Amino acid sequence: MEPFTPQLVYIEPQALDYPLGRELKEKFEKMGIEIRETTSHNQVRNIPGDNELQQYRNAKSTLVVGLRRTLKFDTSKPSAEYAIPLATGCMGHCHYCYLQTTLGSKPYIRTYVNLDEIFAQAQKYMDERAPEMTRFEAACTSDIVGLDHLTHSLKKTIEFIGESEFGLLRFVTKYHHVDHLLDAKHNGRTRFRFSVNSRYVIKNFEPGTSTFDERLEAARKVAGAGYALGFIVAPIYMHEGWEEGYEELFQRLGEALKGVNTNGLTFELIQHRFTKPAKNVIMKRYPKTKLEMDEEKRKYKWGRYGIGKYVYPTDEAKNLEETIREYARTYFPESEVQYFT
Ligand code: SF4
């Protein structure tokens, strides 16, 4: 798959006070992309399209270059202490994506150019917790790797954390455009994870992302560049033949990683979940989706802000967890499963 190129770019005027803002403006001008000015991302209206669905699709290829104004980082349990905000939104079209609801009516992609302010805040958090390590997750609100060939802000973050004394960085991606990150001075402080799934899930629910083989090729490259490597198996979804589907996934991972140093390899396991508002949005945006979201077949789990989520019933979740843990043990005996949720 080709690296992401926006069809339309909005630039907030203040972004031009920052080197990255100016650099991106020049880059997009040279690429011949239409650029519009906007005083704030909330004013990004009139995204072209005859109806909501069209506008949604167009928004996914619209990039807003702006400032991160809220410098209070969200927490990011269980994988990290904080989410480091480099971008929001994603060019992918995964049907189950939780950004569907968290970004609601603003599904365009935003990249933040005030990196020094973001890094200063990250430094504060690290200082507060020192000598405890502070882990930052860079892919909470976006697939940052999918965007980074344009901005290199992830690369700068990798190097910033690489120089820190008490910081660790992690992120996850479904994209394979990693070449510019291979020479980043990460100093072993970054864990590079790829999101993987059974063939069925990738084929039916992950349009607009790199293929499984492309992700694996990229995984080989980043392991070769000395990054700590991990895989997030998410969402784990009980489709027909899921046991074979997920076993095949681990077999293929095992094949692909032959000869690669997988010391310290980690897996994170996340079962499929949905909320009622998410289901409504998904049905509107991907009306033909095969994604099963039948509340009757799930267990309701209370959540933050009163919005509960539907997960698999306890017995099924246990079955999923045990089965996948077993595959991880069989195909990667040295690996660590960090959590199942
Ligand atoms: Fe969402 Fe990740 Fe898919 Fe992007 S790649 S649409 S962030 S699930």
mmCIF file of C-alpha atoms and ligand atoms in Angstrom:
data_model
loop_
_atom_site.group_PDB
_atom_site.id
_atom_site.type_symbol
_atom_site.label_atom_id
_atom_site.label_comp_id
_atom_site.label_asym_id
_atom_site.label_seq_id
_atom_site.Cartn_x
_atom_site.Cartn_y
_atom_site.Cartn_z
ATOM 1 C CA MET A 1 0.000 0.000 0.000
ATOM 2 C CA GLU A 2 1.145 3.517 -0.801
ATOM 3 C CA PRO A 3 2.071 5.892 2.024
ATOM 4 C CA PHE A 4 -0.696 8.278 3.014
ATOM 5 C CA THR A 5 -1.020 11.522 1.048
ATOM 6 C CA PRO A 6 -3.673 14.007 2.160
ATOM 7 C CA GLN A 7 -6.103 15.306 -0.448
ATOM 8 C CA LEU A 8 -6.667 18.545 1.426
ATOM 9 C CA VAL A 9 -4.621 20.325 4.087
ATOM 10 C CA TYR A 10 -5.752 22.948 6.594
ATOM 11 C CA ILE A 11 -3.147 25.028 8.385
ATOM 12 C CA GLU A 12 -3.797 27.031 11.526
ATOM 13 C CA PRO A 13 -1.926 30.359 11.199
ATOM 14 C CA GLN A 14 -0.136 29.879 14.538
ATOM 15 C CA ALA A 15 1.333 26.634 13.256
ATOM 16 C CA LEU A 16 3.513 28.750 10.998
ATOM 17 C CA ASP A 17 5.286 30.132 14.075
ATOM 18 C CA TYR A 18 6.884 26.700 14.440
ATOM 19 C CA PRO A 19 9.581 25.211 12.191
ATOM 20 C CA LEU A 20 7.567 22.028 11.587
ATOM 21 C CA GLY A 21 4.509 24.062 10.590
ATOM 22 C CA ARG A 22 6.498 26.001 7.989
ATOM 23 C CA GLU A 23 8.221 22.864 6.762
ATOM 24 C CA LEU A 24 4.903 21.077 6.256
ATOM 25 C CA LYS A 25 3.376 24.047 4.422
ATOM 26 C CA GLU A 26 6.290 24.096 2.015
ATOM 27 C CA LYS A 27 6.174 20.346 1.573
ATOM 28 C CA PHE A 28 2.459 20.276 0.746
ATOM 29 C CA GLU A 29 2.790 23.234 -1.604
ATOM 30 C CA LYS A 30 5.483 21.386 -3.515
ATOM 31 C CA MET A 31 3.305 18.294 -3.620
ATOM 32 C CA GLY A 32 0.572 20.408 -5.219
ATOM 33 C CA ILE A 33 -1.948 19.655 -2.466
ATOM 34 C CA GLU A 34 -4.743 22.144 -1.856
ATOM 35 C CA ILE A 35 -4.039 24.131 1.318
ATOM 36 C CA ARG A 36 -6.609 26.179 3.218
ATOM 37 C CA GLU A 37 -6.146 28.368 6.247
ATOM 38 C CA THR A 38 -8.238 27.930 9.345
ATOM 39 C CA THR A 39 -8.099 29.749 12.659
ATOM 40 C CA SER A 40 -8.835 26.610 14.637
ATOM 41 C CA HIS A 41 -9.515 22.986 13.843
ATOM 42 C CA ASN A 42 -13.057 23.453 15.111
ATOM 43 C CA GLN A 43 -13.621 25.690 12.154
ATOM 44 C CA VAL A 44 -12.731 22.999 9.688
ATOM 45 C CA ARG A 45 -16.128 22.880 8.133
ATOM 46 C CA ASN A 46 -17.190 22.355 4.588
ATOM 47 C CA ILE A 47 -15.251 19.174 4.175
ATOM 48 C CA PRO A 48 -16.279 18.348 0.623
ATOM 49 C CA GLY A 49 -18.907 15.656 0.044
ATOM 50 C CA ASP A 50 -22.577 15.408 -0.883
ATOM 51 C CA ASN A 51 -23.608 13.524 2.223
ATOM 52 C CA GLU A 52 -22.326 12.569 5.648
ATOM 53 C CA LEU A 53 -20.724 9.366 4.436
ATOM 54 C CA GLN A 54 -18.853 11.133 1.662
ATOM 55 C CA GLN A 55 -17.725 13.809 4.083
ATOM 56 C CA TYR A 56 -16.518 11.146 6.474
ATOM 57 C CA ARG A 57 -14.457 9.506 3.760
ATOM 58 C CA ASN A 58 -13.027 12.836 2.671
ATOM 59 C CA ALA A 59 -12.254 13.810 6.254
ATOM 60 C CA LYS A 60 -10.103 10.696 6.546
ATOM 61 C CA SER A 61 -7.852 12.121 3.850
ATOM 62 C CA THR A 62 -7.855 15.655 5.249
ATOM 63 C CA LEU A 63 -4.926 16.770 7.371
ATOM 64 C CA VAL A 64 -5.045 19.692 9.810
ATOM 65 C CA VAL A 65 -1.667 21.142 10.793
ATOM 66 C CA GLY A 66 -2.101 22.826 14.154
ATOM 67 C CA LEU A 67 -1.085 23.203 17.766
ATOM 68 C CA ARG A 68 -1.742 20.929 20.688
ATOM 69 C CA ARG A 69 -3.351 23.295 23.160
ATOM 70 C CA THR A 70 -4.229 20.933 26.001
ATOM 71 C CA LEU A 71 -0.941 19.870 27.407
ATOM 72 C CA LYS A 72 -2.365 17.663 30.097
ATOM 73 C CA PHE A 73 -1.680 14.133 28.845
ATOM 74 C CA ASP A 74 -4.338 11.461 29.166
ATOM 75 C CA THR A 75 -3.519 8.292 31.044
ATOM 76 C CA SER A 76 -3.063 5.176 28.969
ATOM 77 C CA LYS A 77 -3.565 2.056 31.043
ATOM 78 C CA PRO A 78 -2.651 -0.764 30.914
ATOM 79 C CA SER A 79 0.163 -0.292 28.432
ATOM 80 C CA ALA A 80 1.658 3.022 29.602
ATOM 81 C CA GLU A 81 1.353 5.823 32.152
ATOM 82 C CA TYR A 82 0.612 8.583 29.653
ATOM 83 C CA ALA A 83 -0.549 9.114 26.100
ATOM 84 C CA ILE A 84 1.825 11.511 24.358
ATOM 85 C CA PRO A 85 -0.270 13.588 21.943
ATOM 86 C CA LEU A 86 1.412 13.893 18.551
ATOM 87 C CA ALA A 87 -1.607 13.498 16.298
ATOM 88 C CA THR A 88 -5.264 12.520 16.322
ATOM 89 C CA GLY A 89 -7.248 10.710 13.675
ATOM 90 C CA CYS A 90 -6.228 8.079 11.164
ATOM 91 C CA MET A 91 -6.382 7.398 7.446
ATOM 92 C CA GLY A 92 -7.380 3.768 8.006
ATOM 93 C CA HIS A 93 -10.904 2.422 7.719
ATOM 94 C CA CYS A 94 -11.004 -0.287 10.360
ATOM 95 C CA HIS A 95 -14.676 -0.929 11.055
ATOM 96 C CA TYR A 96 -14.165 -1.583 14.739
ATOM 97 C CA CYS A 97 -11.897 1.415 15.413
ATOM 98 C CA TYR A 98 -12.651 3.198 18.687
ATOM 99 C CA LEU A 99 -11.757 6.541 17.097
ATOM 100 C CA GLN A 100 -15.160 6.305 15.417
ATOM 101 C CA THR A 101 -16.705 7.480 18.625
ATOM 102 C CA THR A 102 -13.892 9.306 20.369
ATOM 103 C CA LEU A 103 -13.416 11.621 17.391
ATOM 104 C CA GLY A 104 -17.134 11.707 16.652
ATOM 105 C CA SER A 105 -17.915 14.322 14.070
ATOM 106 C CA LYS A 106 -14.281 15.333 13.586
ATOM 107 C CA PRO A 107 -12.668 12.337 11.932
ATOM 108 C CA TYR A 108 -10.038 14.362 10.054
ATOM 109 C CA ILE A 109 -6.397 13.886 10.933
ATOM 110 C CA ARG A 110 -4.613 16.470 13.017
ATOM 111 C CA THR A 111 -0.894 16.741 13.514
ATOM 112 C CA TYR A 112 0.635 18.974 16.183
ATOM 113 C CA VAL A 113 3.674 21.092 15.413
ATOM 114 C CA ASN A 114 4.459 22.465 18.905
ATOM 115 C CA LEU A 115 6.636 19.499 19.667
ATOM 116 C CA ASP A 116 8.954 21.365 22.044
ATOM 117 C CA GLU A 117 6.016 22.202 24.304
ATOM 118 C CA ILE A 118 4.787 18.617 24.165
ATOM 119 C CA PHE A 119 8.266 17.332 25.008
ATOM 120 C CA ALA A 120 8.612 19.823 27.882
ATOM 121 C CA GLN A 121 5.390 18.473 29.346
ATOM 122 C CA ALA A 122 6.593 14.884 28.920
ATOM 123 C CA GLN A 123 9.769 15.845 30.727
ATOM 124 C CA LYS A 124 7.720 17.192 33.633
ATOM 125 C CA TYR A 125 5.873 13.909 33.953
ATOM 126 C CA MET A 126 9.141 11.981 33.896
ATOM 127 C CA ASP A 127 10.656 14.269 36.547
ATOM 128 C CA GLU A 128 7.624 13.844 38.799
ATOM 129 C CA ARG A 129 7.911 10.053 38.720
ATOM 130 C CA ALA A 130 11.698 9.681 38.720
ATOM 131 C CA PRO A 131 13.399 7.370 39.526
ATOM 132 C CA GLU A 132 10.390 5.304 38.426
ATOM 133 C CA MET A 133 10.244 4.819 34.676
ATOM 134 C CA THR A 134 7.475 6.641 32.819
ATOM 135 C CA ARG A 135 6.037 4.956 29.751
ATOM 136 C CA PHE A 136 4.476 7.023 26.997
ATOM 137 C CA GLU A 137 2.100 5.617 24.412
ATOM 138 C CA ALA A 138 2.180 7.526 21.112
ATOM 139 C CA ALA A 139 -0.625 5.747 19.270
ATOM 140 C CA CYS A 140 -3.646 6.288 21.516
ATOM 141 C CA THR A 141 -5.498 8.663 19.265
ATOM 142 C CA SER A 142 -4.006 7.921 15.878
ATOM 143 C CA ASP A 143 -1.885 5.457 13.907
ATOM 144 C CA ILE A 144 1.133 7.679 14.197
ATOM 145 C CA VAL A 145 3.434 5.561 12.016
ATOM 146 C CA GLY A 146 0.978 5.883 9.125
ATOM 147 C CA LEU A 147 1.464 9.645 9.189
ATOM 148 C CA ASP A 148 5.059 9.981 10.224
ATOM 149 C CA HIS A 149 6.686 9.757 6.796
ATOM 150 C CA LEU A 150 5.230 13.271 6.319
ATOM 151 C CA THR A 151 5.915 14.852 9.701
ATOM 152 C CA HIS A 152 8.772 12.916 11.349
ATOM 153 C CA SER A 153 7.352 13.958 14.716
ATOM 154 C CA LEU A 154 7.370 10.357 15.905
ATOM 155 C CA LYS A 155 11.000 10.078 14.885
ATOM 156 C CA LYS A 156 11.812 13.193 16.941
ATOM 157 C CA THR A 157 9.891 11.731 19.886
ATOM 158 C CA ILE A 158 11.819 8.460 19.647
ATOM 159 C CA GLU A 159 15.055 10.433 19.805
ATOM 160 C CA PHE A 160 13.814 12.680 22.610
ATOM 161 C CA ILE A 161 12.886 9.661 24.738
ATOM 162 C CA GLY A 162 16.089 7.947 23.621
ATOM 163 C CA GLU A 163 18.036 10.690 25.379
ATOM 164 C CA SER A 164 15.906 10.663 28.522
ATOM 165 C CA GLU A 165 16.909 8.971 31.722
ATOM 166 C CA PHE A 166 13.525 7.732 32.915
ATOM 167 C CA GLY A 167 11.355 7.571 29.805
ATOM 168 C CA LEU A 168 10.128 4.737 27.629
ATOM 169 C CA LEU A 169 8.103 5.035 24.449
ATOM 170 C CA ARG A 170 5.732 2.649 22.756
ATOM 171 C CA PHE A 171 3.293 2.779 19.906
ATOM 172 C CA VAL A 172 1.427 0.403 17.660
ATOM 173 C CA THR A 173 0.739 0.453 13.951
ATOM 174 C CA LYS A 174 -0.937 -1.263 11.037
ATOM 175 C CA TYR A 175 1.321 0.488 8.544
ATOM 176 C CA HIS A 176 4.643 -0.587 7.125
ATOM 177 C CA HIS A 177 6.156 2.796 6.231
ATOM 178 C CA VAL A 178 8.967 2.526 8.744
ATOM 179 C CA ASP A 179 12.102 3.145 6.691
ATOM 180 C CA HIS A 180 12.754 6.666 7.983
ATOM 181 C CA LEU A 181 12.563 5.372 11.568
ATOM 182 C CA LEU A 182 15.254 2.753 11.168
ATOM 183 C CA ASP A 183 18.145 5.115 11.860
ATOM 184 C CA ALA A 184 16.453 6.971 14.749
ATOM 185 C CA LYS A 185 18.594 6.999 17.882
ATOM 186 C CA HIS A 186 16.162 5.103 20.084
ATOM 187 C CA ASN A 187 18.763 3.831 22.576
ATOM 188 C CA GLY A 188 16.620 0.796 23.282
ATOM 189 C CA ARG A 189 13.896 2.923 24.896
ATOM 190 C CA THR A 190 11.192 2.390 22.297
ATOM 191 C CA ARG A 191 8.959 -0.618 21.851
ATOM 192 C CA PHE A 192 7.682 -0.852 18.296
ATOM 193 C CA ARG A 193 4.488 -2.898 18.102
ATOM 194 C CA PHE A 194 2.499 -4.071 15.148
ATOM 195 C CA SER A 195 -1.170 -4.778 15.252
ATOM 196 C CA VAL A 196 -1.892 -8.229 13.840
ATOM 197 C CA ASN A 197 -4.947 -10.378 13.468
ATOM 198 C CA SER A 198 -6.402 -13.452 11.793
ATOM 199 C CA ARG A 199 -6.845 -13.359 8.018
ATOM 200 C CA TYR A 200 -10.592 -13.119 8.466
ATOM 201 C CA VAL A 201 -10.394 -9.966 10.594
ATOM 202 C CA ILE A 202 -7.807 -8.236 8.393
ATOM 203 C CA LYS A 203 -9.726 -9.028 5.213
ATOM 204 C CA ASN A 204 -13.156 -8.023 6.457
ATOM 205 C CA PHE A 205 -12.544 -5.212 8.889
ATOM 206 C CA GLU A 206 -9.268 -3.428 8.143
ATOM 207 C CA PRO A 207 -9.528 -1.653 4.778
ATOM 208 C CA GLY A 208 -7.043 1.113 4.110
ATOM 209 C CA THR A 209 -4.201 -0.429 6.123
ATOM 210 C CA SER A 210 -1.025 -2.318 5.146
ATOM 211 C CA THR A 211 -1.328 -6.024 4.482
ATOM 212 C CA PHE A 212 -0.264 -8.584 7.051
ATOM 213 C CA ASP A 213 2.828 -9.440 5.004
ATOM 214 C CA GLU A 214 3.804 -5.793 4.707
ATOM 215 C CA ARG A 215 3.486 -5.389 8.481
ATOM 216 C CA LEU A 216 5.664 -8.443 9.037
ATOM 217 C CA GLU A 217 8.311 -7.217 6.644
ATOM 218 C CA ALA A 218 8.342 -3.939 8.581
ATOM 219 C CA ALA A 219 8.560 -5.872 11.877
ATOM 220 C CA ARG A 220 11.673 -7.632 10.603
ATOM 221 C CA LYS A 221 13.191 -4.295 9.692
ATOM 222 C CA VAL A 222 12.561 -2.623 13.040
ATOM 223 C CA ALA A 223 13.824 -5.654 14.956
ATOM 224 C CA GLY A 224 16.945 -5.454 12.765
ATOM 225 C CA ALA A 225 17.285 -1.796 13.775
ATOM 226 C CA GLY A 226 17.453 -2.851 17.432
ATOM 227 C CA TYR A 227 13.988 -1.736 18.539
ATOM 228 C CA ALA A 228 12.182 -3.797 21.142
ATOM 229 C CA LEU A 229 9.455 -5.593 19.191
ATOM 230 C CA GLY A 230 5.909 -6.413 20.159
ATOM 231 C CA PHE A 231 2.597 -7.458 18.685
ATOM 232 C CA ILE A 232 -0.842 -6.417 19.713
ATOM 233 C CA VAL A 233 -3.434 -8.989 18.780
ATOM 234 C CA ALA A 234 -6.522 -6.822 18.641
ATOM 235 C CA PRO A 235 -9.355 -6.978 18.448
ATOM 236 C CA ILE A 236 -9.553 -10.693 19.158
ATOM 237 C CA TYR A 237 -12.802 -11.604 17.498
ATOM 238 C CA MET A 238 -14.764 -14.854 17.597
ATOM 239 C CA HIS A 239 -15.446 -15.440 13.924
ATOM 240 C CA GLU A 240 -16.245 -18.842 12.524
ATOM 241 C CA GLY A 241 -13.065 -20.915 12.712
ATOM 242 C CA TRP A 242 -11.347 -18.401 14.986
ATOM 243 C CA GLU A 243 -9.191 -21.030 16.690
ATOM 244 C CA GLU A 244 -7.595 -22.071 13.378
ATOM 245 C CA GLY A 245 -7.503 -18.461 12.223
ATOM 246 C CA TYR A 246 -5.501 -17.307 15.232
ATOM 247 C CA GLU A 247 -3.282 -20.354 15.233
ATOM 248 C CA GLU A 248 -2.441 -19.676 11.606
ATOM 249 C CA LEU A 249 -1.596 -16.103 12.589
ATOM 250 C CA PHE A 250 0.970 -17.321 15.109
ATOM 251 C CA GLN A 251 2.351 -19.858 12.628
ATOM 252 C CA ARG A 252 2.861 -17.160 10.051
ATOM 253 C CA LEU A 253 4.429 -14.847 12.627
ATOM 254 C CA GLY A 254 6.800 -17.649 13.615
ATOM 255 C CA GLU A 255 7.785 -18.247 9.971
ATOM 256 C CA ALA A 256 8.269 -14.578 9.226
ATOM 257 C CA LEU A 257 10.429 -13.929 12.255
ATOM 258 C CA LYS A 258 12.832 -16.825 11.719
ATOM 259 C CA GLY A 259 16.354 -15.539 12.105
ATOM 260 C CA VAL A 260 15.183 -12.318 13.743
ATOM 261 C CA ASN A 261 16.281 -11.517 17.263
ATOM 262 C CA THR A 262 13.010 -11.767 19.181
ATOM 263 C CA ASN A 263 14.502 -11.500 22.657
ATOM 264 C CA GLY A 264 12.053 -9.681 24.849
ATOM 265 C CA LEU A 265 9.203 -10.089 22.364
ATOM 266 C CA THR A 266 5.864 -9.075 23.882
ATOM 267 C CA PHE A 267 2.233 -9.726 23.070
ATOM 268 C CA GLU A 268 -0.758 -7.703 24.192
ATOM 269 C CA LEU A 269 -4.175 -9.277 23.801
ATOM 270 C CA ILE A 270 -7.341 -7.243 23.522
ATOM 271 C CA GLN A 271 -10.732 -8.831 22.971
ATOM 272 C CA HIS A 272 -13.273 -7.131 20.736
ATOM 273 C CA ARG A 273 -15.581 -4.684 22.452
ATOM 274 C CA PHE A 274 -18.050 -2.060 21.401
ATOM 275 C CA THR A 275 -20.239 0.569 22.978
ATOM 276 C CA LYS A 276 -23.780 1.422 21.948
ATOM 277 C CA PRO A 277 -22.795 4.809 20.494
ATOM 278 C CA ALA A 278 -19.947 3.130 18.576
ATOM 279 C CA LYS A 279 -22.310 0.563 17.127
ATOM 280 C CA ASN A 280 -24.601 3.304 15.826
ATOM 281 C CA VAL A 281 -21.740 5.176 14.201
ATOM 282 C CA ILE A 282 -20.246 2.014 12.679
ATOM 283 C CA MET A 283 -23.592 1.004 11.180
ATOM 284 C CA LYS A 284 -23.853 4.410 9.537
ATOM 285 C CA ARG A 285 -20.308 4.536 8.218
ATOM 286 C CA TYR A 286 -19.858 0.916 7.219
ATOM 287 C CA PRO A 287 -23.460 -0.187 6.682
ATOM 288 C CA LYS A 288 -22.460 -3.469 5.045
ATOM 289 C CA THR A 289 -20.033 -4.496 7.754
ATOM 290 C CA LYS A 290 -20.002 -8.106 8.860
ATOM 291 C CA LEU A 291 -18.867 -7.025 12.324
ATOM 292 C CA GLU A 292 -21.088 -8.795 14.796
ATOM 293 C CA MET A 293 -22.314 -6.380 17.489
ATOM 294 C CA ASP A 294 -25.251 -8.147 19.075
ATOM 295 C CA GLU A 295 -25.650 -6.921 22.651
ATOM 296 C CA GLU A 296 -27.527 -10.121 23.531
ATOM 297 C CA LYS A 297 -24.437 -12.198 22.881
ATOM 298 C CA ARG A 298 -22.146 -10.059 24.996
ATOM 299 C CA LYS A 299 -21.475 -9.107 28.565
ATOM 300 C CA TYR A 300 -21.995 -5.512 29.639
ATOM 301 C CA LYS A 301 -19.093 -3.937 31.434
ATOM 302 C CA TRP A 302 -19.475 -0.578 33.139
ATOM 303 C CA GLY A 303 -17.149 2.034 31.763
ATOM 304 C CA ARG A 304 -15.904 5.553 32.213
ATOM 305 C CA TYR A 305 -18.338 8.440 31.751
ATOM 306 C CA GLY A 306 -21.233 6.045 32.157
ATOM 307 C CA ILE A 307 -20.700 4.515 28.731
ATOM 308 C CA GLY A 308 -20.383 0.796 29.237
ATOM 309 C CA LYS A 309 -18.928 -1.574 26.719
ATOM 310 C CA TYR A 310 -19.963 -4.950 25.447
ATOM 311 C CA VAL A 311 -17.273 -7.611 25.757
ATOM 312 C CA TYR A 312 -17.476 -11.377 25.377
ATOM 313 C CA PRO A 313 -19.211 -13.262 28.200
ATOM 314 C CA THR A 314 -16.823 -14.480 30.917
ATOM 315 C CA ASP A 315 -16.537 -18.081 29.658
ATOM 316 C CA GLU A 316 -15.927 -17.067 26.067
ATOM 317 C CA ALA A 317 -13.388 -14.428 27.086
ATOM 318 C CA LYS A 318 -11.593 -17.032 29.186
ATOM 319 C CA ASN A 319 -11.551 -19.402 26.239
ATOM 320 C CA LEU A 320 -10.143 -16.676 23.996
ATOM 321 C CA GLU A 321 -7.484 -15.742 26.502
ATOM 322 C CA GLU A 322 -6.348 -19.295 27.220
ATOM 323 C CA THR A 323 -6.286 -20.261 23.563
ATOM 324 C CA ILE A 324 -4.253 -17.276 22.426
ATOM 325 C CA ARG A 325 -1.888 -17.490 25.400
ATOM 326 C CA GLU A 326 -1.287 -21.095 24.440
ATOM 327 C CA TYR A 327 -0.414 -20.146 20.845
ATOM 328 C CA ALA A 328 1.997 -17.492 22.118
ATOM 329 C CA ARG A 329 3.662 -20.083 24.396
ATOM 330 C CA THR A 330 3.866 -22.662 21.615
ATOM 331 C CA TYR A 331 5.217 -20.475 18.840
ATOM 332 C CA PHE A 332 7.221 -17.990 20.941
ATOM 333 C CA PRO A 333 8.155 -19.750 24.183
ATOM 334 C CA GLU A 334 10.427 -16.902 25.217
ATOM 335 C CA SER A 335 7.848 -14.181 24.702
ATOM 336 C CA GLU A 336 5.835 -12.416 27.372
ATOM 337 C CA VAL A 337 2.083 -11.886 27.200
ATOM 338 C CA GLN A 338 1.734 -8.549 28.964
ATOM 339 C CA TYR A 339 -2.024 -8.591 29.456
ATOM 340 C CA PHE A 340 -5.370 -9.739 28.154
ATOM 341 C CA THR A 341 -8.188 -7.287 28.425
HETATM 342 FE FE1 SF4 B 1 -8.240 2.948 13.863
HETATM 343 FE FE2 SF4 B 1 -5.809 1.844 13.968
HETATM 344 FE FE3 SF4 B 1 -7.451 1.218 11.977
HETATM 345 FE FE4 SF4 B 1 -6.390 3.648 12.129
HETATM 346 S S1 SF4 B 1 -5.267 1.724 11.775
HETATM 347 S S2 SF4 B 1 -8.521 3.162 11.637
HETATM 348 S S3 SF4 B 1 -6.325 3.997 14.333
HETATM 349 S S4 SF4 B 1 -7.761 0.778 14.161
#
